[in-house]
Amino acid sequence: MSKPISNADLPVRRIDRILAFMSLGLILLSIVCFLAIMIGSAAGAEMSGGLWPTVGVVVWIAPPLAFVLMLTVLIMSFVRRARANRAG
């Protein structure tokens, strides 16, 4: 019977770290854009021109994209752990 590999034995790959930080960055960007829309609306800014449409699109696109990136990190981690357990 093989001995399971502990979490300390599996190194964190660079791609995992990049995808995790990209996911976190997208969530933070989405929150900042959402707050900007709230503040801009309260201040009476014209939301149909300038950068406001782009800010609005970021609020809609960034969270699902961050979710997909985080799911990718999880799946890659599970696959790597399964391969390590199978090989060891």
mmCIF file of N, CA and C in Angstrom:
data_model
loop_
_atom_site.group_PDB
_atom_site.id
_atom_site.type_symbol
_atom_site.label_atom_id
_atom_site.label_comp_id
_atom_site.label_asym_id
_atom_site.label_seq_id
_atom_site.Cartn_x
_atom_site.Cartn_y
_atom_site.Cartn_z
ATOM 1 N N MET A 1 0.842 -1.162 0.000
ATOM 2 C CA MET A 1 0.000 0.000 0.000
ATOM 3 C C MET A 1 0.892 1.231 0.000
ATOM 4 N N SER A 2 0.550 2.223 -0.804
ATOM 5 C CA SER A 2 1.398 3.407 -0.897
ATOM 6 C C SER A 2 1.045 4.414 0.192
ATOM 7 N N LYS A 3 2.044 5.155 0.557
ATOM 8 C CA LYS A 3 1.874 6.174 1.594
ATOM 9 C C LYS A 3 1.402 7.469 0.935
ATOM 10 N N PRO A 4 0.296 8.081 1.414
ATOM 11 C CA PRO A 4 -0.167 9.329 0.807
ATOM 12 C C PRO A 4 0.856 10.441 1.005
ATOM 13 N N ILE A 5 0.934 11.296 0.003
ATOM 14 C CA ILE A 5 1.877 12.406 0.045
ATOM 15 C C ILE A 5 1.231 13.562 0.801
ATOM 16 N N SER A 6 1.983 14.163 1.702
ATOM 17 C CA SER A 6 1.431 15.278 2.476
ATOM 18 C C SER A 6 1.466 16.559 1.649
ATOM 19 N N ASN A 7 0.752 17.567 2.138
ATOM 20 C CA ASN A 7 0.702 18.847 1.441
ATOM 21 C C ASN A 7 2.055 19.530 1.396
ATOM 22 N N ALA A 8 2.904 19.285 2.382
ATOM 23 C CA ALA A 8 4.210 19.933 2.421
ATOM 24 C C ALA A 8 5.130 19.397 1.335
ATOM 25 N N ASP A 9 4.895 18.177 0.853
ATOM 26 C CA ASP A 9 5.747 17.591 -0.167
ATOM 27 C C ASP A 9 5.433 18.087 -1.574
ATOM 28 N N LEU A 10 4.236 18.607 -1.789
ATOM 29 C CA LEU A 10 3.861 19.086 -3.112
ATOM 30 C C LEU A 10 4.220 20.565 -3.248
ATOM 31 N N PRO A 11 5.119 20.897 -4.148
ATOM 32 C CA PRO A 11 5.465 22.306 -4.322
ATOM 33 C C PRO A 11 4.340 23.060 -5.048
ATOM 34 N N VAL A 12 4.226 24.335 -4.762
ATOM 35 C CA VAL A 12 3.255 25.178 -5.449
ATOM 36 C C VAL A 12 3.905 25.653 -6.742
ATOM 37 N N ARG A 13 3.276 25.332 -7.841
ATOM 38 C CA ARG A 13 3.836 25.716 -9.136
ATOM 39 C C ARG A 13 3.566 27.184 -9.425
ATOM 40 N N ARG A 14 4.364 27.724 -10.299
ATOM 41 C CA ARG A 14 4.241 29.141 -10.655
ATOM 42 C C ARG A 14 2.899 29.437 -11.310
ATOM 43 N N ILE A 15 2.423 28.554 -12.180
ATOM 44 C CA ILE A 15 1.147 28.789 -12.858
ATOM 45 C C ILE A 15 -0.012 28.806 -11.867
ATOM 46 N N ASP A 16 0.049 27.971 -10.838
ATOM 47 C CA ASP A 16 -0.996 27.985 -9.814
ATOM 48 C C ASP A 16 -1.021 29.317 -9.083
ATOM 49 N N ARG A 17 0.152 29.795 -8.747
ATOM 50 C CA ARG A 17 0.246 31.074 -8.039
ATOM 51 C C ARG A 17 -0.228 32.225 -8.923
ATOM 52 N N ILE A 18 0.143 32.195 -10.197
ATOM 53 C CA ILE A 18 -0.272 33.254 -11.123
ATOM 54 C C ILE A 18 -1.790 33.268 -11.277
ATOM 55 N N LEU A 19 -2.388 32.092 -11.487
ATOM 56 C CA LEU A 19 -3.842 32.029 -11.656
ATOM 57 C C LEU A 19 -4.583 32.457 -10.396
ATOM 58 N N ALA A 20 -4.059 32.088 -9.234
ATOM 59 C CA ALA A 20 -4.710 32.483 -7.980
ATOM 60 C C ALA A 20 -4.651 33.995 -7.788
ATOM 61 N N PHE A 21 -3.500 34.593 -8.062
ATOM 62 C CA PHE A 21 -3.392 36.045 -7.900
ATOM 63 C C PHE A 21 -4.183 36.797 -8.969
ATOM 64 N N MET A 22 -4.280 36.231 -10.171
ATOM 65 C CA MET A 22 -5.120 36.858 -11.194
ATOM 66 C C MET A 22 -6.580 36.842 -10.761
ATOM 67 N N SER A 23 -7.011 35.736 -10.185
ATOM 68 C CA SER A 23 -8.382 35.635 -9.696
ATOM 69 C C SER A 23 -8.642 36.669 -8.603
ATOM 70 N N LEU A 24 -7.721 36.756 -7.655
ATOM 71 C CA LEU A 24 -7.861 37.739 -6.583
ATOM 72 C C LEU A 24 -7.861 39.166 -7.138
ATOM 73 N N GLY A 25 -6.986 39.427 -8.084
ATOM 74 C CA GLY A 25 -6.924 40.760 -8.694
ATOM 75 C C GLY A 25 -8.208 41.129 -9.422
ATOM 76 N N LEU A 26 -8.789 40.163 -10.124
ATOM 77 C CA LEU A 26 -10.043 40.436 -10.825
ATOM 78 C C LEU A 26 -11.184 40.716 -9.857
ATOM 79 N N ILE A 27 -11.226 39.995 -8.759
ATOM 80 C CA ILE A 27 -12.273 40.240 -7.754
ATOM 81 C C ILE A 27 -12.094 41.633 -7.151
ATOM 82 N N LEU A 28 -10.855 41.981 -6.812
ATOM 83 C CA LEU A 28 -10.605 43.311 -6.249
ATOM 84 C C LEU A 28 -10.932 44.414 -7.255
ATOM 85 N N LEU A 29 -10.566 44.211 -8.521
ATOM 86 C CA LEU A 29 -10.890 45.186 -9.559
ATOM 87 C C LEU A 29 -12.396 45.343 -9.708
ATOM 88 N N SER A 30 -13.116 44.251 -9.637
ATOM 89 C CA SER A 30 -14.569 44.298 -9.745
ATOM 90 C C SER A 30 -15.184 45.073 -8.582
ATOM 91 N N ILE A 31 -14.656 44.854 -7.382
ATOM 92 C CA ILE A 31 -15.175 45.572 -6.211
ATOM 93 C C ILE A 31 -14.887 47.063 -6.330
ATOM 94 N N VAL A 32 -13.684 47.410 -6.776
ATOM 95 C CA VAL A 32 -13.333 48.825 -6.940
ATOM 96 C C VAL A 32 -14.220 49.472 -8.002
ATOM 97 N N CYS A 33 -14.459 48.787 -9.107
ATOM 98 C CA CYS A 33 -15.325 49.334 -10.155
ATOM 99 C C CYS A 33 -16.764 49.483 -9.659
ATOM 100 N N PHE A 34 -17.237 48.525 -8.877
ATOM 101 C CA PHE A 34 -18.577 48.612 -8.319
ATOM 102 C C PHE A 34 -18.702 49.823 -7.396
ATOM 103 N N LEU A 35 -17.693 50.017 -6.541
ATOM 104 C CA LEU A 35 -17.711 51.190 -5.663
ATOM 105 C C LEU A 35 -17.626 52.489 -6.464
ATOM 106 N N ALA A 36 -16.853 52.487 -7.545
ATOM 107 C CA ALA A 36 -16.759 53.682 -8.390
ATOM 108 C C ALA A 36 -18.108 54.005 -9.029
ATOM 109 N N ILE A 37 -18.826 52.976 -9.454
ATOM 110 C CA ILE A 37 -20.151 53.202 -10.032
ATOM 111 C C ILE A 37 -21.103 53.757 -8.980
ATOM 112 N N MET A 38 -21.049 53.210 -7.764
ATOM 113 C CA MET A 38 -21.925 53.709 -6.703
ATOM 114 C C MET A 38 -21.608 55.165 -6.372
ATOM 115 N N ILE A 39 -20.334 55.495 -6.242
ATOM 116 C CA ILE A 39 -19.940 56.867 -5.920
ATOM 117 C C ILE A 39 -20.264 57.798 -7.081
ATOM 118 N N GLY A 40 -19.992 57.348 -8.315
ATOM 119 C CA GLY A 40 -20.304 58.174 -9.478
ATOM 120 C C GLY A 40 -21.791 58.425 -9.636
ATOM 121 N N SER A 41 -22.598 57.419 -9.357
ATOM 122 C CA SER A 41 -24.056 57.597 -9.446
ATOM 123 C C SER A 41 -24.555 58.561 -8.382
ATOM 124 N N ALA A 42 -23.997 58.454 -7.187
ATOM 125 C CA ALA A 42 -24.407 59.347 -6.105
ATOM 126 C C ALA A 42 -23.977 60.782 -6.379
ATOM 127 N N ALA A 43 -22.857 60.932 -7.091
ATOM 128 C CA ALA A 43 -22.362 62.276 -7.401
ATOM 129 C C ALA A 43 -23.045 62.869 -8.619
ATOM 130 N N GLY A 44 -23.851 62.084 -9.308
ATOM 131 C CA GLY A 44 -24.585 62.583 -10.463
ATOM 132 C C GLY A 44 -23.782 62.582 -11.745
ATOM 133 N N ALA A 45 -22.822 61.707 -11.858
ATOM 134 C CA ALA A 45 -21.996 61.632 -13.065
ATOM 135 C C ALA A 45 -22.811 61.062 -14.227
ATOM 136 N N GLU A 46 -22.462 61.483 -15.421
ATOM 137 C CA GLU A 46 -23.097 60.972 -16.633
ATOM 138 C C GLU A 46 -22.505 59.603 -16.957
ATOM 139 N N MET A 47 -23.297 58.549 -16.797
ATOM 140 C CA MET A 47 -22.797 57.188 -16.924
ATOM 141 C C MET A 47 -22.770 56.654 -18.353
ATOM 142 N N SER A 48 -23.249 57.413 -19.315
ATOM 143 C CA SER A 48 -23.317 56.898 -20.687
ATOM 144 C C SER A 48 -22.075 57.213 -21.508
ATOM 145 N N GLY A 49 -21.146 57.974 -20.966
ATOM 146 C CA GLY A 49 -19.963 58.330 -21.743
ATOM 147 C C GLY A 49 -18.686 58.167 -20.951
ATOM 148 N N GLY A 50 -17.590 58.336 -21.641
ATOM 149 C CA GLY A 50 -16.293 58.239 -20.992
ATOM 150 C C GLY A 50 -15.908 56.805 -20.687
ATOM 151 N N LEU A 51 -15.326 56.582 -19.524
ATOM 152 C CA LEU A 51 -14.905 55.246 -19.117
ATOM 153 C C LEU A 51 -15.998 54.463 -18.397
ATOM 154 N N TRP A 52 -17.125 55.090 -18.120
ATOM 155 C CA TRP A 52 -18.160 54.434 -17.331
ATOM 156 C C TRP A 52 -18.708 53.154 -17.953
ATOM 157 N N PRO A 53 -18.925 53.097 -19.275
ATOM 158 C CA PRO A 53 -19.380 51.813 -19.833
ATOM 159 C C PRO A 53 -18.356 50.687 -19.635
ATOM 160 N N THR A 54 -17.080 51.018 -19.742
ATOM 161 C CA THR A 54 -16.036 50.018 -19.512
ATOM 162 C C THR A 54 -16.031 49.565 -18.065
ATOM 163 N N VAL A 55 -16.208 50.499 -17.140
ATOM 164 C CA VAL A 55 -16.264 50.165 -15.720
ATOM 165 C C VAL A 55 -17.463 49.255 -15.455
ATOM 166 N N GLY A 56 -18.585 49.520 -16.110
ATOM 167 C CA GLY A 56 -19.764 48.685 -15.951
ATOM 168 C C GLY A 56 -19.567 47.282 -16.491
ATOM 169 N N VAL A 57 -18.854 47.156 -17.600
ATOM 170 C CA VAL A 57 -18.597 45.837 -18.176
ATOM 171 C C VAL A 57 -17.655 45.040 -17.272
ATOM 172 N N VAL A 58 -16.680 45.696 -16.665
ATOM 173 C CA VAL A 58 -15.750 45.017 -15.766
ATOM 174 C C VAL A 58 -16.509 44.400 -14.596
ATOM 175 N N VAL A 59 -17.507 45.100 -14.084
ATOM 176 C CA VAL A 59 -18.283 44.588 -12.958
ATOM 177 C C VAL A 59 -19.040 43.315 -13.359
ATOM 178 N N TRP A 60 -19.445 43.209 -14.604
ATOM 179 C CA TRP A 60 -20.186 42.030 -15.056
ATOM 180 C C TRP A 60 -19.282 40.877 -15.476
ATOM 181 N N ILE A 61 -18.107 41.167 -16.030
ATOM 182 C CA ILE A 61 -17.249 40.132 -16.607
ATOM 183 C C ILE A 61 -16.228 39.590 -15.611
ATOM 184 N N ALA A 62 -15.676 40.424 -14.749
ATOM 185 C CA ALA A 62 -14.570 40.017 -13.871
ATOM 186 C C ALA A 62 -14.932 38.910 -12.867
ATOM 187 N N PRO A 63 -16.058 38.973 -12.164
ATOM 188 C CA PRO A 63 -16.339 37.892 -11.195
ATOM 189 C C PRO A 63 -16.485 36.502 -11.812
ATOM 190 N N PRO A 64 -17.210 36.331 -12.923
ATOM 191 C CA PRO A 64 -17.258 34.982 -13.506
ATOM 192 C C PRO A 64 -15.890 34.510 -14.012
ATOM 193 N N LEU A 65 -15.100 35.425 -14.567
ATOM 194 C CA LEU A 65 -13.775 35.061 -15.029
ATOM 195 C C LEU A 65 -12.874 34.666 -13.853
ATOM 196 N N ALA A 66 -12.984 35.382 -12.743
ATOM 197 C CA ALA A 66 -12.218 35.030 -11.545
ATOM 198 C C ALA A 66 -12.646 33.667 -11.017
ATOM 199 N N PHE A 67 -13.923 33.375 -11.084
ATOM 200 C CA PHE A 67 -14.423 32.073 -10.643
ATOM 201 C C PHE A 67 -13.856 30.953 -11.510
ATOM 202 N N VAL A 68 -13.818 31.157 -12.813
ATOM 203 C CA VAL A 68 -13.268 30.155 -13.726
ATOM 204 C C VAL A 68 -11.778 29.951 -13.451
ATOM 205 N N LEU A 69 -11.050 31.031 -13.203
ATOM 206 C CA LEU A 69 -9.622 30.905 -12.887
ATOM 207 C C LEU A 69 -9.406 30.129 -11.594
ATOM 208 N N MET A 70 -10.211 30.410 -10.576
ATOM 209 C CA MET A 70 -10.067 29.702 -9.306
ATOM 210 C C MET A 70 -10.444 28.229 -9.457
ATOM 211 N N LEU A 71 -11.460 27.932 -10.258
ATOM 212 C CA LEU A 71 -11.817 26.547 -10.528
ATOM 213 C C LEU A 71 -10.682 25.825 -11.253
ATOM 214 N N THR A 72 -10.023 26.519 -12.164
ATOM 215 C CA THR A 72 -8.886 25.948 -12.874
ATOM 216 C C THR A 72 -7.765 25.611 -11.909
ATOM 217 N N VAL A 73 -7.501 26.506 -10.964
ATOM 218 C CA VAL A 73 -6.462 26.243 -9.963
ATOM 219 C C VAL A 73 -6.831 25.015 -9.133
ATOM 220 N N LEU A 74 -8.075 24.913 -8.722
ATOM 221 C CA LEU A 74 -8.504 23.765 -7.921
ATOM 222 C C LEU A 74 -8.388 22.450 -8.687
ATOM 223 N N ILE A 75 -8.833 22.445 -9.931
ATOM 224 C CA ILE A 75 -8.766 21.231 -10.733
ATOM 225 C C ILE A 75 -7.317 20.825 -10.971
ATOM 226 N N MET A 76 -6.464 21.795 -11.290
ATOM 227 C CA MET A 76 -5.048 21.475 -11.497
ATOM 228 C C MET A 76 -4.418 20.934 -10.219
ATOM 229 N N SER A 77 -4.803 21.476 -9.097
ATOM 230 C CA SER A 77 -4.269 21.011 -7.820
ATOM 231 C C SER A 77 -4.722 19.585 -7.518
ATOM 232 N N PHE A 78 -5.998 19.290 -7.760
ATOM 233 C CA PHE A 78 -6.514 17.938 -7.525
ATOM 234 C C PHE A 78 -5.839 16.920 -8.448
ATOM 235 N N VAL A 79 -5.649 17.293 -9.699
ATOM 236 C CA VAL A 79 -5.005 16.387 -10.647
ATOM 237 C C VAL A 79 -3.560 16.135 -10.237
ATOM 238 N N ARG A 80 -2.847 17.179 -9.857
ATOM 239 C CA ARG A 80 -1.450 17.033 -9.448
ATOM 240 C C ARG A 80 -1.339 16.158 -8.196
ATOM 241 N N ARG A 81 -2.244 16.365 -7.249
ATOM 242 C CA ARG A 81 -2.225 15.573 -6.022
ATOM 243 C C ARG A 81 -2.552 14.098 -6.306
ATOM 244 N N ALA A 82 -3.506 13.858 -7.199
ATOM 245 C CA ALA A 82 -3.851 12.481 -7.556
ATOM 246 C C ALA A 82 -2.679 11.786 -8.250
ATOM 247 N N ARG A 83 -2.006 12.495 -9.140
ATOM 248 C CA ARG A 83 -0.844 11.906 -9.801
ATOM 249 C C ARG A 83 0.272 11.629 -8.817
ATOM 250 N N ALA A 84 0.476 12.528 -7.873
ATOM 251 C CA ALA A 84 1.531 12.325 -6.867
ATOM 252 C C ALA A 84 1.210 11.138 -5.976
ATOM 253 N N ASN A 85 -0.053 10.973 -5.606
ATOM 254 C CA ASN A 85 -0.439 9.828 -4.772
ATOM 255 C C ASN A 85 -0.343 8.517 -5.535
ATOM 256 N N ARG A 86 -0.670 8.572 -6.814
ATOM 257 C CA ARG A 86 -0.603 7.371 -7.636
ATOM 258 C C ARG A 86 0.848 6.953 -7.873
ATOM 259 N N ALA A 87 1.723 7.939 -8.054
ATOM 260 C CA ALA A 87 3.138 7.643 -8.344
ATOM 261 C C ALA A 87 3.894 7.244 -7.074
ATOM 262 N N GLY A 88 3.473 7.773 -5.932
ATOM 263 C CA GLY A 88 4.219 7.539 -4.706
ATOM 264 C C GLY A 88 3.688 6.406 -3.977
#
